[in-house]
Short mmCIF file of C-alpha atoms and ligand atoms in Angstrom, two decimals:
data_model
loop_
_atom_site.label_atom_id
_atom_site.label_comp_id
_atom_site.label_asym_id
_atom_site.label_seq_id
_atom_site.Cartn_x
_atom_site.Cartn_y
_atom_site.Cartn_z
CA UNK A 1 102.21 135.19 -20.45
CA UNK A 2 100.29 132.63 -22.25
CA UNK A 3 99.12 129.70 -19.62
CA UNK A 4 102.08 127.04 -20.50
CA UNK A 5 99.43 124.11 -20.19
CA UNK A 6 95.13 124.38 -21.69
CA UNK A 7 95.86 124.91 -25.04
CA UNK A 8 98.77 122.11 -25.74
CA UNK A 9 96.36 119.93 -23.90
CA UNK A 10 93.39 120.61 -25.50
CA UNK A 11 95.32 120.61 -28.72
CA UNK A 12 96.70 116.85 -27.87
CA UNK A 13 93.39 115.95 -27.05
CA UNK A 14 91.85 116.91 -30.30
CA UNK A 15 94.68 115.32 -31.98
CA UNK A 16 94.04 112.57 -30.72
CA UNK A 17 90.26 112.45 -31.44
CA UNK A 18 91.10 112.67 -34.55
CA UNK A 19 93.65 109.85 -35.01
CA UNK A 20 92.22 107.11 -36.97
CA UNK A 21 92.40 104.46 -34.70
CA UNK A 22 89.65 106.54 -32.20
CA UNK A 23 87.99 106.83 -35.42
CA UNK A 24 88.04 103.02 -36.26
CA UNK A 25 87.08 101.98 -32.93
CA UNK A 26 84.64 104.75 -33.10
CA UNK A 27 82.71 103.28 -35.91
CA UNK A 28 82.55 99.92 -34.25
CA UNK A 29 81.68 101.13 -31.16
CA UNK A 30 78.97 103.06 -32.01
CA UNK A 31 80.80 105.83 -30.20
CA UNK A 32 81.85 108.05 -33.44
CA UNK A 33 78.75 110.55 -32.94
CA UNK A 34 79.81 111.30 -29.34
CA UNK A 35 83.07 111.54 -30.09
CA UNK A 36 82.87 114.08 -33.01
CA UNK A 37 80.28 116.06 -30.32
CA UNK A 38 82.83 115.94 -27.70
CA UNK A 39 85.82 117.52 -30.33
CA UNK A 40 83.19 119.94 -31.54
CA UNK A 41 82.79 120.98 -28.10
CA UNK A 42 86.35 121.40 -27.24
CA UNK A 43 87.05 122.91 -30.88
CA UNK A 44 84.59 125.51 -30.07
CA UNK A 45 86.70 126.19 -27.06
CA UNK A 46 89.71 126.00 -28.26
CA UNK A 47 88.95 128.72 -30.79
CA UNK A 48 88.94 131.51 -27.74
CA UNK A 49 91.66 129.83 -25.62
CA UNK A 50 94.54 131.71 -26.88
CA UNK A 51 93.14 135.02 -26.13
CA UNK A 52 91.66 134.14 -22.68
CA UNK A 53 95.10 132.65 -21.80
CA UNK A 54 96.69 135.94 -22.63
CA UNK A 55 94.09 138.03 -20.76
CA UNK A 56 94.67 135.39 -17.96
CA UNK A 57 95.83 138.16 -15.10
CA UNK A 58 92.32 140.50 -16.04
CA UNK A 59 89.72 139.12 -13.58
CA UNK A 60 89.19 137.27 -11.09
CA UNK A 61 86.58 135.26 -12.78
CA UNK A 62 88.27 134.64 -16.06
CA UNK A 63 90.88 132.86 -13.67
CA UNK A 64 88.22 130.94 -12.51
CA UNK A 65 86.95 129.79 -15.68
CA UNK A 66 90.50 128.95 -16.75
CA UNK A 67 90.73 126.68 -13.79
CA UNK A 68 87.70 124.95 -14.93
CA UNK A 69 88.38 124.53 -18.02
CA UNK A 70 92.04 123.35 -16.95
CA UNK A 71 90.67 120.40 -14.57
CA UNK A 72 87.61 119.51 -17.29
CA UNK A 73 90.70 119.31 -19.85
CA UNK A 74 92.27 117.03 -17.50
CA UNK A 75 89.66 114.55 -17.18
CA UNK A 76 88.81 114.72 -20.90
CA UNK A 77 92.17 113.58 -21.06
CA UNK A 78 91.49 110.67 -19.36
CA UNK A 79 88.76 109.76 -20.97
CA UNK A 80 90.23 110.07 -24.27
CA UNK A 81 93.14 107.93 -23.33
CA UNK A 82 91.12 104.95 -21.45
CA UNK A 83 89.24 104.86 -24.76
CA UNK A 84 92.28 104.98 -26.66
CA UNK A 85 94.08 102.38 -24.33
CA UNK A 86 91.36 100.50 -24.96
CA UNK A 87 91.18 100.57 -28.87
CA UNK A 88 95.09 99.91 -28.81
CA UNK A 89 94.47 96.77 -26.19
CA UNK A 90 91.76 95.03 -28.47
CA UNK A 91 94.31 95.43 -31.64
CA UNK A 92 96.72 93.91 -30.09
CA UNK A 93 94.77 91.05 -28.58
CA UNK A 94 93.51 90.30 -32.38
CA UNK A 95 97.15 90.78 -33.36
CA UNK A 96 98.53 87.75 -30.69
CA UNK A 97 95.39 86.29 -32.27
CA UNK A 98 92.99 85.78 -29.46
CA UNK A 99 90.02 85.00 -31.68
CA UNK A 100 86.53 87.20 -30.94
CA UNK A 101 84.65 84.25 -32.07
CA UNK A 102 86.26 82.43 -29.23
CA UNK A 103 83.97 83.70 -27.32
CA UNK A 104 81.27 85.56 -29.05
CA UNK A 105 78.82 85.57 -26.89
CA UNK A 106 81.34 87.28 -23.71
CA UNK A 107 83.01 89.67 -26.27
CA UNK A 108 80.01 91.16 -27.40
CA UNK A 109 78.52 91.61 -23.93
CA UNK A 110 81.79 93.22 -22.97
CA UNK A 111 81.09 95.62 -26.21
CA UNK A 112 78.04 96.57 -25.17
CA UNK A 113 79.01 97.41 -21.37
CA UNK A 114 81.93 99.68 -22.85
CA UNK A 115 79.75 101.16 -25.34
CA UNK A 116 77.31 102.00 -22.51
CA UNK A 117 79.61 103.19 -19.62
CA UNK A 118 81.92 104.75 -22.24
CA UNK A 119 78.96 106.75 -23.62
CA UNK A 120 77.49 107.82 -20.44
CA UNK A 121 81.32 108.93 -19.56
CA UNK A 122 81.42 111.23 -23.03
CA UNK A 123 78.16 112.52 -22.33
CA UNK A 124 78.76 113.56 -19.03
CA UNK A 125 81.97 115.30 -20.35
CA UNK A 126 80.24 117.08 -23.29
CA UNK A 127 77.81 118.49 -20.25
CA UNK A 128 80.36 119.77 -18.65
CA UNK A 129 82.73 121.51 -21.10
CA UNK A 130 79.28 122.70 -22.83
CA UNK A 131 78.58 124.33 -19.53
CA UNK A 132 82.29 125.92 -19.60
CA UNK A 133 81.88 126.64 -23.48
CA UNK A 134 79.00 128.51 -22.61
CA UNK A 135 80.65 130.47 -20.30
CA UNK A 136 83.10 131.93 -22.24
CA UNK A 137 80.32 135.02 -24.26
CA UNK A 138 80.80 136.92 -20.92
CA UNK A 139 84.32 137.32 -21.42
CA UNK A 140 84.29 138.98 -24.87
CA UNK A 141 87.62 136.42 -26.14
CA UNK A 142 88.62 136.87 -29.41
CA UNK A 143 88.47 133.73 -31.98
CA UNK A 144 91.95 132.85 -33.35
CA UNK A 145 92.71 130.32 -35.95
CA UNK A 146 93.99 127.19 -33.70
CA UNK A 147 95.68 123.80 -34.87
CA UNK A 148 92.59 121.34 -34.12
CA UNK A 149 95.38 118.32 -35.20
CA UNK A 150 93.13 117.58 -37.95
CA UNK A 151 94.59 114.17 -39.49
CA UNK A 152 91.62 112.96 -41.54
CA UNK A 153 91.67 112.83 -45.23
CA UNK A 154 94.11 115.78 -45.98
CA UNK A 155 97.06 114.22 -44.39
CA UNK A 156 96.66 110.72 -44.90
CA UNK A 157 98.80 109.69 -47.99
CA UNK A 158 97.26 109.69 -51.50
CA UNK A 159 98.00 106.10 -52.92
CA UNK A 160 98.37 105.14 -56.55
CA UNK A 161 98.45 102.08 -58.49
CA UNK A 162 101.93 101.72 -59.13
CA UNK A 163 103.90 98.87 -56.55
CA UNK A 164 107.44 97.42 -57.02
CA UNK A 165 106.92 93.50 -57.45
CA UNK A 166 110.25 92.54 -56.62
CA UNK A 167 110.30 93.88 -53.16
CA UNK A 168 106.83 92.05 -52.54
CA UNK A 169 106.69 88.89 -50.43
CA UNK A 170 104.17 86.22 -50.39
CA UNK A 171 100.82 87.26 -51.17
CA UNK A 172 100.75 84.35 -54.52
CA UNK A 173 97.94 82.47 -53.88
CA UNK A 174 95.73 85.17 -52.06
CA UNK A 175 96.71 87.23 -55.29
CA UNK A 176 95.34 84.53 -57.50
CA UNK A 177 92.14 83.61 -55.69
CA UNK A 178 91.25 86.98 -56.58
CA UNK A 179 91.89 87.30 -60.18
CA UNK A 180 90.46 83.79 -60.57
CA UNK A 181 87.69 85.00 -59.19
CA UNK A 182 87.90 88.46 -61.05
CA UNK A 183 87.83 86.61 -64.54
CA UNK A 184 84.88 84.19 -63.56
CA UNK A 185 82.54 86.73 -61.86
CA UNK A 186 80.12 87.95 -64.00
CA UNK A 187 76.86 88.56 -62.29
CA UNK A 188 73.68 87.08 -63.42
CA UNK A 189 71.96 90.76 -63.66
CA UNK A 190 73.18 93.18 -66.27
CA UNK A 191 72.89 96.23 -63.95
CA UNK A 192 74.66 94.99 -61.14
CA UNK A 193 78.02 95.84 -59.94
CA UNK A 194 80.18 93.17 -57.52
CA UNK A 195 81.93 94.83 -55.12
CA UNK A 196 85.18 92.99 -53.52
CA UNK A 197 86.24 93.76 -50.14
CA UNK A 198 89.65 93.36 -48.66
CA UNK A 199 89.29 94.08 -44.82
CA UNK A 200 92.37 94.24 -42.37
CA UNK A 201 94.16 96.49 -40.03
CA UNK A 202 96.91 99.41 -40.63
CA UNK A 203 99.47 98.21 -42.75
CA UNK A 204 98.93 94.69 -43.35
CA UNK A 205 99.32 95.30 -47.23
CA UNK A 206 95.31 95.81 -48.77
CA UNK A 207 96.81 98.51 -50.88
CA UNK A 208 99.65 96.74 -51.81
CA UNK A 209 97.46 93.31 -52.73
CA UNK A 210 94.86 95.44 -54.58
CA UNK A 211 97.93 97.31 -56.36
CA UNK A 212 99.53 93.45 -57.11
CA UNK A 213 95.94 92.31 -58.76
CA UNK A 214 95.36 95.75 -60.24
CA UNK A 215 99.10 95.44 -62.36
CA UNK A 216 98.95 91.55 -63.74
CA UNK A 217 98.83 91.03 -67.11
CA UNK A 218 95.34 89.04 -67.44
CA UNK A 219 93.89 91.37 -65.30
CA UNK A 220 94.84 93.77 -67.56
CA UNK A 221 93.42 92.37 -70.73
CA UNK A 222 90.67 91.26 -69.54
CA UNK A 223 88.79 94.55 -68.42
CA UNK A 224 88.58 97.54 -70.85
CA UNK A 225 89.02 100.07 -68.20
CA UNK A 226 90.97 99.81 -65.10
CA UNK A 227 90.23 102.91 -62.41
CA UNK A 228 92.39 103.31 -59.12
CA UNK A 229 91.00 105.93 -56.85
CA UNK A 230 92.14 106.29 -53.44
CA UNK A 231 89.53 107.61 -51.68
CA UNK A 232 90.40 108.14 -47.79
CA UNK A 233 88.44 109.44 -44.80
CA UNK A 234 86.24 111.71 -47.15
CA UNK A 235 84.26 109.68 -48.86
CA UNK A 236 82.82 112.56 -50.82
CA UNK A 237 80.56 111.78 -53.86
CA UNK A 238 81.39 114.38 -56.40
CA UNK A 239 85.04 114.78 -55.54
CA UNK A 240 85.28 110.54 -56.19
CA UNK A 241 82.96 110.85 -59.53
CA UNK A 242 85.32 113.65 -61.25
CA UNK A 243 88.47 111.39 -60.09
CA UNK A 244 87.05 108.62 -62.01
CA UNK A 245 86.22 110.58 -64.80
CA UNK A 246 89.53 111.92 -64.78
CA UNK A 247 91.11 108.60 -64.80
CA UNK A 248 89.31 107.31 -67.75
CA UNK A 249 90.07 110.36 -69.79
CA UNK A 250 93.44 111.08 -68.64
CA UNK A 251 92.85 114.99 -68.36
CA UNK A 252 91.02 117.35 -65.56
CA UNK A 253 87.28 117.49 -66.00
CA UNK A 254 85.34 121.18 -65.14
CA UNK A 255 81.87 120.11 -64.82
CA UNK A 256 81.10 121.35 -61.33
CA UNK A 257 78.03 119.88 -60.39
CA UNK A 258 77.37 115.97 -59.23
CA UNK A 259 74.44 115.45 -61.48
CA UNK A 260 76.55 115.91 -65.12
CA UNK A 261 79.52 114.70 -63.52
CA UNK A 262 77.49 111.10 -62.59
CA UNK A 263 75.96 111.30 -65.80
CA UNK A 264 79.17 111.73 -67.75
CA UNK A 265 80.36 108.97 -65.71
CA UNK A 266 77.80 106.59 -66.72
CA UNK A 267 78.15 107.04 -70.49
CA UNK A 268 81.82 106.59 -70.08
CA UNK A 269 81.11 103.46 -68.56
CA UNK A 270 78.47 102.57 -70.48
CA UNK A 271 78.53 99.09 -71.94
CA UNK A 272 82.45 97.74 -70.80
CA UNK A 273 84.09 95.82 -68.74
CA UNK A 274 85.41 97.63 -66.02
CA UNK A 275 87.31 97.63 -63.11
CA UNK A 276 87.39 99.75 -59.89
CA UNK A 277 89.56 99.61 -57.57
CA UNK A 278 88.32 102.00 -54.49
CA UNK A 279 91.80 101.96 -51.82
CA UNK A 280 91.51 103.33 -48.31
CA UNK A 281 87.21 103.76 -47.41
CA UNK A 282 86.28 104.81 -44.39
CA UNK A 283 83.14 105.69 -44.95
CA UNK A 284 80.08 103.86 -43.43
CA UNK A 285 76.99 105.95 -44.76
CA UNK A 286 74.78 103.70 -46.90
CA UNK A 287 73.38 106.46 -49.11
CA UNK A 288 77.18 107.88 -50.48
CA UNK A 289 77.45 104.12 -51.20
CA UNK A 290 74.13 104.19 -53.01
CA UNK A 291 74.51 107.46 -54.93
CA UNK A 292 77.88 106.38 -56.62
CA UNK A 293 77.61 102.51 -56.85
CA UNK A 294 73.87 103.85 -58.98
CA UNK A 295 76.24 105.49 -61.24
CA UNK A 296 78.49 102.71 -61.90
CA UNK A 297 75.31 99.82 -62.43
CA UNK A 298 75.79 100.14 -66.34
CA UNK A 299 78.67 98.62 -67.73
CA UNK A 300 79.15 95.34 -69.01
CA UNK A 301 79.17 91.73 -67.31
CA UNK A 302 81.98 90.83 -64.81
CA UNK A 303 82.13 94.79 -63.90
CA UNK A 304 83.90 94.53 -60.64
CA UNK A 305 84.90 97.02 -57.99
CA UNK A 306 87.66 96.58 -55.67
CA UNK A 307 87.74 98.40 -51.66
CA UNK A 308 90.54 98.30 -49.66
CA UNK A 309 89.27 98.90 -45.66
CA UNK A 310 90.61 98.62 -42.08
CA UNK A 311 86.63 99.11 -41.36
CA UNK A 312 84.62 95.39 -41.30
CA UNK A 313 81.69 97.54 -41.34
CA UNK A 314 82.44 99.59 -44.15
CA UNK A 315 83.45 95.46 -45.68
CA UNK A 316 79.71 94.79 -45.01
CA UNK A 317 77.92 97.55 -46.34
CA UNK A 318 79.57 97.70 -49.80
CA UNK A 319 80.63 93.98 -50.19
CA UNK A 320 78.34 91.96 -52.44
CA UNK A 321 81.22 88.99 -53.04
CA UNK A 322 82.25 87.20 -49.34
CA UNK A 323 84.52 89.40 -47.99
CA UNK A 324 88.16 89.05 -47.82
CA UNK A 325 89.87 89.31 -44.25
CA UNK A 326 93.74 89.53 -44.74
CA UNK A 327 96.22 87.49 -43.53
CA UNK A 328 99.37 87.91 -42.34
CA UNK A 329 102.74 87.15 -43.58
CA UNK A 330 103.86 84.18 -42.87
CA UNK A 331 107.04 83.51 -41.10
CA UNK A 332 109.36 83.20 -44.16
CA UNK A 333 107.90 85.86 -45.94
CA UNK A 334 108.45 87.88 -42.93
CA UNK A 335 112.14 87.34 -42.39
CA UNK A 336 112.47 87.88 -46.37
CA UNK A 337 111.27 91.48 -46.17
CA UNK A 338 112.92 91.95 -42.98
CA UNK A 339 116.31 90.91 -44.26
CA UNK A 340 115.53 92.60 -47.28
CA UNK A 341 115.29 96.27 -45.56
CA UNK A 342 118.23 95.29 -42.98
CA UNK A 343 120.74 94.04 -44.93
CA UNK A 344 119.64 95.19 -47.76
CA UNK A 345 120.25 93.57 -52.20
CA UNK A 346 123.82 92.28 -51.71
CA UNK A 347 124.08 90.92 -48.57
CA UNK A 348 127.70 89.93 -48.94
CA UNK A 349 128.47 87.94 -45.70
CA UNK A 350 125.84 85.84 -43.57
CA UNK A 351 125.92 86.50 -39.68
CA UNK A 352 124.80 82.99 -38.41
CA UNK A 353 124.60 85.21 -34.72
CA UNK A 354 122.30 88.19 -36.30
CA UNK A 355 120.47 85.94 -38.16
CA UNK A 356 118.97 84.35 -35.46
CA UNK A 357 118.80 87.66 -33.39
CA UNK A 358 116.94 88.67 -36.45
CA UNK A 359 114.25 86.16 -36.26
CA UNK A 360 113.38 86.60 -32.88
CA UNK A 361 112.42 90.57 -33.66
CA UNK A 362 110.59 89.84 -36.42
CA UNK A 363 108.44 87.50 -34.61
CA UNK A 364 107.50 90.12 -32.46
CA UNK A 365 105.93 92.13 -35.95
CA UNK A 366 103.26 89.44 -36.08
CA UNK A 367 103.56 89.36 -39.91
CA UNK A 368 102.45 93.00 -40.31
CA UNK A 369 104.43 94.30 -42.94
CA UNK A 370 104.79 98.04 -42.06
CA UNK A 371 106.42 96.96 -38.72
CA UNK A 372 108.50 94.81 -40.45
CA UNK A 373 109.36 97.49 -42.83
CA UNK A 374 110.36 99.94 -40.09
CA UNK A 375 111.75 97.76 -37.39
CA UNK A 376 114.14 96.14 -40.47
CA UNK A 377 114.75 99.97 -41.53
CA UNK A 378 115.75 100.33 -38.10
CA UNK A 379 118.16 97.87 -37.66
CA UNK A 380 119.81 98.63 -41.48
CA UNK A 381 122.74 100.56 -39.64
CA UNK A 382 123.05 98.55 -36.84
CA UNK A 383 125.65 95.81 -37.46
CA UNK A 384 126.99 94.46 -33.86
CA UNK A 385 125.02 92.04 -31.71
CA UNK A 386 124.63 93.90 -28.25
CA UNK A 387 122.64 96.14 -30.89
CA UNK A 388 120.62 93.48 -32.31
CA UNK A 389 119.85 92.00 -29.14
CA UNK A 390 119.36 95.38 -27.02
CA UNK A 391 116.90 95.68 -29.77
CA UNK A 392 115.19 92.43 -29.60
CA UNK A 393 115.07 92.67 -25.08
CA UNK A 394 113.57 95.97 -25.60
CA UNK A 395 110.07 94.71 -25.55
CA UNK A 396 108.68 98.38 -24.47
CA UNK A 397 110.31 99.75 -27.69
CA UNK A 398 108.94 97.43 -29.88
CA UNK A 399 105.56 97.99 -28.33
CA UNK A 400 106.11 101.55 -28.82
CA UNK A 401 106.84 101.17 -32.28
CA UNK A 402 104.29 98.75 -33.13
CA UNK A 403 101.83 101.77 -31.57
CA UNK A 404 103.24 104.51 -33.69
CA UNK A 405 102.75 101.97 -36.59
CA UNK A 406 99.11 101.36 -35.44
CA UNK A 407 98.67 105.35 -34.82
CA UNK A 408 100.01 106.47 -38.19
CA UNK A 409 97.60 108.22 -40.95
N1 ATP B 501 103.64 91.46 -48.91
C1 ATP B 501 104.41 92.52 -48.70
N2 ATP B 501 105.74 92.47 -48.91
C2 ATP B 501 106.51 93.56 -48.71
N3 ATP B 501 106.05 94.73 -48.28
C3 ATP B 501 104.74 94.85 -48.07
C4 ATP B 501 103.85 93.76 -48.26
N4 ATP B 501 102.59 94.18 -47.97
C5 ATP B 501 102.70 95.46 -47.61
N5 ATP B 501 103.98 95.87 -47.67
C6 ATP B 501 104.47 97.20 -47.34
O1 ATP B 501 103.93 97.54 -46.07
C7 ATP B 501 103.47 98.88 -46.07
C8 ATP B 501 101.99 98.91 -45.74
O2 ATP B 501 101.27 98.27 -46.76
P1 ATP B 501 99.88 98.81 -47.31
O3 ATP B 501 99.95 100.27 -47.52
O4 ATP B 501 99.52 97.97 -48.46
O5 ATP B 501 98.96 98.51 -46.05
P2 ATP B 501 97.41 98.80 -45.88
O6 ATP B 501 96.82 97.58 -45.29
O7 ATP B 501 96.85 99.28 -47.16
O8 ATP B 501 97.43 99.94 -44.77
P3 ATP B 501 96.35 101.12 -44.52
O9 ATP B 501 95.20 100.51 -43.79
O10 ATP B 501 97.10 102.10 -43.69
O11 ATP B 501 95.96 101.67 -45.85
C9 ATP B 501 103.79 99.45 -47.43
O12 ATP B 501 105.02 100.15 -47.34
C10 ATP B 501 103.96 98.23 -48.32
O13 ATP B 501 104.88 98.47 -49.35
MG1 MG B 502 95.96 101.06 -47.72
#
C-alpha cells in the first residue's frame, strides 16, 4: 500500500512553488533562485517517491528515511505557506490601498529582514532534504514520471488580440493617453525602439487595455504593422522571434535556428512603422531583453512596443517611456460590469433591495475586474435576497474567492 500522505504533499508543495504568485513575489524578493533550488530538490525526490512508498514494508531503514522525509515535507510545508501567506497578505494590503511609499523607508527594511530570515529558512531546508535526497542511491528506487504541478507557461492561457468593446467598462481616458502618446512618440534616434509598460496585478485588465489600444481605428492606420504576441512565463527568444515572423506573414515559418530567424525578422521590419504589443512577460533577464529588442532597433520612427506585466521589475528593465501602473475601476464602472454578468443584457425589472445588496459586494472586489467578473457570474442564478446578502456577510468566501482569483494562471 502506497503511503496515503509524502507524495500528495510533496506534490501540493511543488504546486504551489510553482504558482505564479510565489513566482511574483519571488522575483521581488530576491528569493526566486532559492526557491527554484528548493523545488529542484524536492523534484529530485519526488521522482523515487512512488516506488519507495510501495516498497515501504522492505526495511527497516527505508521506513526510516520515509519518516524523514515525511516530517522534512512537513516543515517545507510550512515554509512554503508562511511565504505564501505572506505574498497573499502584501497583495491585499496594496489592494485596501495601504500605500508602500507611505512608508518607504519601514517597508523596505521589513523587505530586507524577510528576504534575509526567509532565505536563511530555504536554505536550511534545501540542507536538509539534500541530505534526505542523498540518501535515497542506497535504496535502489526506481524513477517514475510524477506530476511536479507545473503551471508556468504551458498552462497559463494563450491571449490574442481580439476583445469585445461593448462588454468593456471605463478604461476611456487611460485608453487615450496612450494612443495620444502612441501617435506623438517618435524617438529622436532612428535605431531606437520605445517600449511601453503597463504594470498591475492579476486581472486588473493590462491585456484587455493593450487589446482596447491595439483594435482602434487610428491606431490602426497609423502603424504599418501591428504584432500581438503573448508571450508568458517563457520568455524564450527564438520561440517569440518565429511568432512575430509568423504574425507578419500570416503563415508558419521553418527556419530553425535564432540567427536567420532574427535576421528575417529585421528585414521584415526593416524601414516601417510598427507596433508590438508583447502581453503577459515575466521575464526579468536583461540579456533575452537585449537579444530581441536588437532585432527590432530598425524600423521606422514612432516604432513602439507594448508589455503587459504583473512584474514592476520586469516594467523597469524593458520600459524606456514612464511606466504605466493601472488603476482600478472605479465605482460605477464596477457596478456596470457587475450588473452586467448578474443580471445580465435585458434586465427586465429593477430590484431596488438587490441593487443595493449588489453594491455592497462589489465594493468588496476593489475594482479588480476578474473578481467582479466571477463574483457577478456567481450571483447570475441567484435571485432572492437571503442569497444576495448570505453572499455579501460571507466575508471568508469572498476572501477565498478573491485568493483563487489572485492564485489563478
Ligand atoms: N474594464 C473592463 N471591463 C470589463 N471587463 C474587464 C475589464 N478589464 C478586464 N476585464 C475582464 O477581466 C478579466 C481579466 O482581465 P485581463 O486579462 O485583461 O487582466 P490582466 O491584468 O491582463 O491579468 P493577468 O495579469 O492575469 O494577465 C478578463 O476576463 C477581462 O475581460
Ligand atoms: Mg494579461
Amino acid at each position: 500500500m502506497p503511503h496515503p500522505l509524502i507524495s500528495p504533499l510533496v506534490s501540493s508543495i511543488l504546486k504551489t512553488l510553482n504558482s505564479l504568485v510565489l513566482k511574483e513575489f519571488g522575483i521581488a524578493w530576491g528569493l526566486k533562485t532559492d526557491l527554484e533550488n528548493l523545488g529542484s530538490t524536492l523534484s529530485t525526490i519526488q521522482a523515487v517517491l512512488q516506488d519507495a512508498e510501495t516498497k515501504r514494508g522492505k526495511g527497516e531503514a527505508l521506513k526510516n528515511w520515509l519518516r524523514k522525509l515525511n516530517d522534512a515535507a512537513y516543515d517545507a510545508d510550512n515554509l512554503v505557506d508562511e511565504f505564501m501567506n505572506e505574498a497573499l497578505r502584501r497583495r491585499m494590503d496594496s489592494e485596501r490601498g495601504i500605500n508602500p511609499q507611505v512608508s518607504a523607508f519601514f517597508s523596505l527594511r521589513n523587505r530586507l529582514i524577510f528576504r534575509l530570515k526567509m532565505g536563511h529558512k530555504i536554505k536550511d531546508m534545501r540542507d536538509r532534504l539534500d541530505a534526505i535526497a542523498g540518501e535515497k542511491n542506497k535504496f535502489h528506487l526506481r524513477e517514475g514520471l510524477v506530476e511536479t504541478g507545473e503551471v508556468c507557461g504551458m498552462q497559463r492561457g494563450q491571449t490574442d488580440s481580439m476583445v469585445n468593446e461593448s462588454e468593456i467598462y471605463g478604461r476611456t481616458d487611460e485608453k487615450e493617453m496612450i494612443i495620444e502618446m502612441l501617435l506623438n512618440n517618435s524617438s529622436d534616434r532612428d535605431d531606437d525602439v520605445s517600449v511601453y509598460a503597463m504594470c498591475g496585478m492579476g486581472g486588473l485588465g493590462k491585456t484587455t487595455l493593450a487589446q482596447l489600444v491595439y483594435n482602434d481605428g487610428r491606431v490602426k492606420s497609423y502603424f504599418e504593422l501591428r504584432i500581438w504576441v503573448c508571450v508568458s512565463v517563457d520568455f524564450d527568444v527564438e520561440r517569440l522571434t518565429r511568432a512575430i515572423l509568423e504574425s507578419i506573414e500570416g503563415r508558419g515559418c521553418s527556419i530553425s535556428n535564432l540567427d536567420p530567424l532574427l535576421r528575417r525578422l529585421q528585414e521584415k521590419l526593416f524601414g516601417k512603422r510598427f507596433l508590438l504589443v508583447l502581453d503577459d512577460v515575466w521575464n526579468e533577464y536583461h540579456e533575452k531583453w537585449d537579444r530581441l529588442k536588437n532585432a527590432l532597433k530598425c524600423g521606422a520612427k514612432g516604432c513602439t512596443v507594448i508589455v503587459t506585466t504583473r512584474i514592476q521589475q520586469v516594467a523597469l528593465i524593458m520600459a524606456t517611456l514612464p511606466i504605466h501602473h493601472m488603476a482600478h475601476l472605479s465605482e460605477d464602472d464596477s457596478w456596470s460590469l457587475f450588473k452586467r454578468r448578474a443580471f445580465g443584457n435585458e434586465r427586465t425589472e429593477e430590484n431596488l433591495q438587490l441593487d443595493l445588496i449588489g453594491k455592497e459586494i462589489v465594493k468588496k472586489c476593489k475594482g479588480l475586474p476578474l473578481a467582479i467578473k466571477a463574483l457577478g457570474s456567481l450571483m447570475q442564478f441567484k435571485r432572492s435576497e437571503s442569497e444576495w446578502l448570505s453572499v455579501k456577510e460571507n466575508e471568508t468566501g469572498i476572501c477565498q474567492m478573491m485568493e483563487v482569483v489572485f492564485y489563478l494562471p
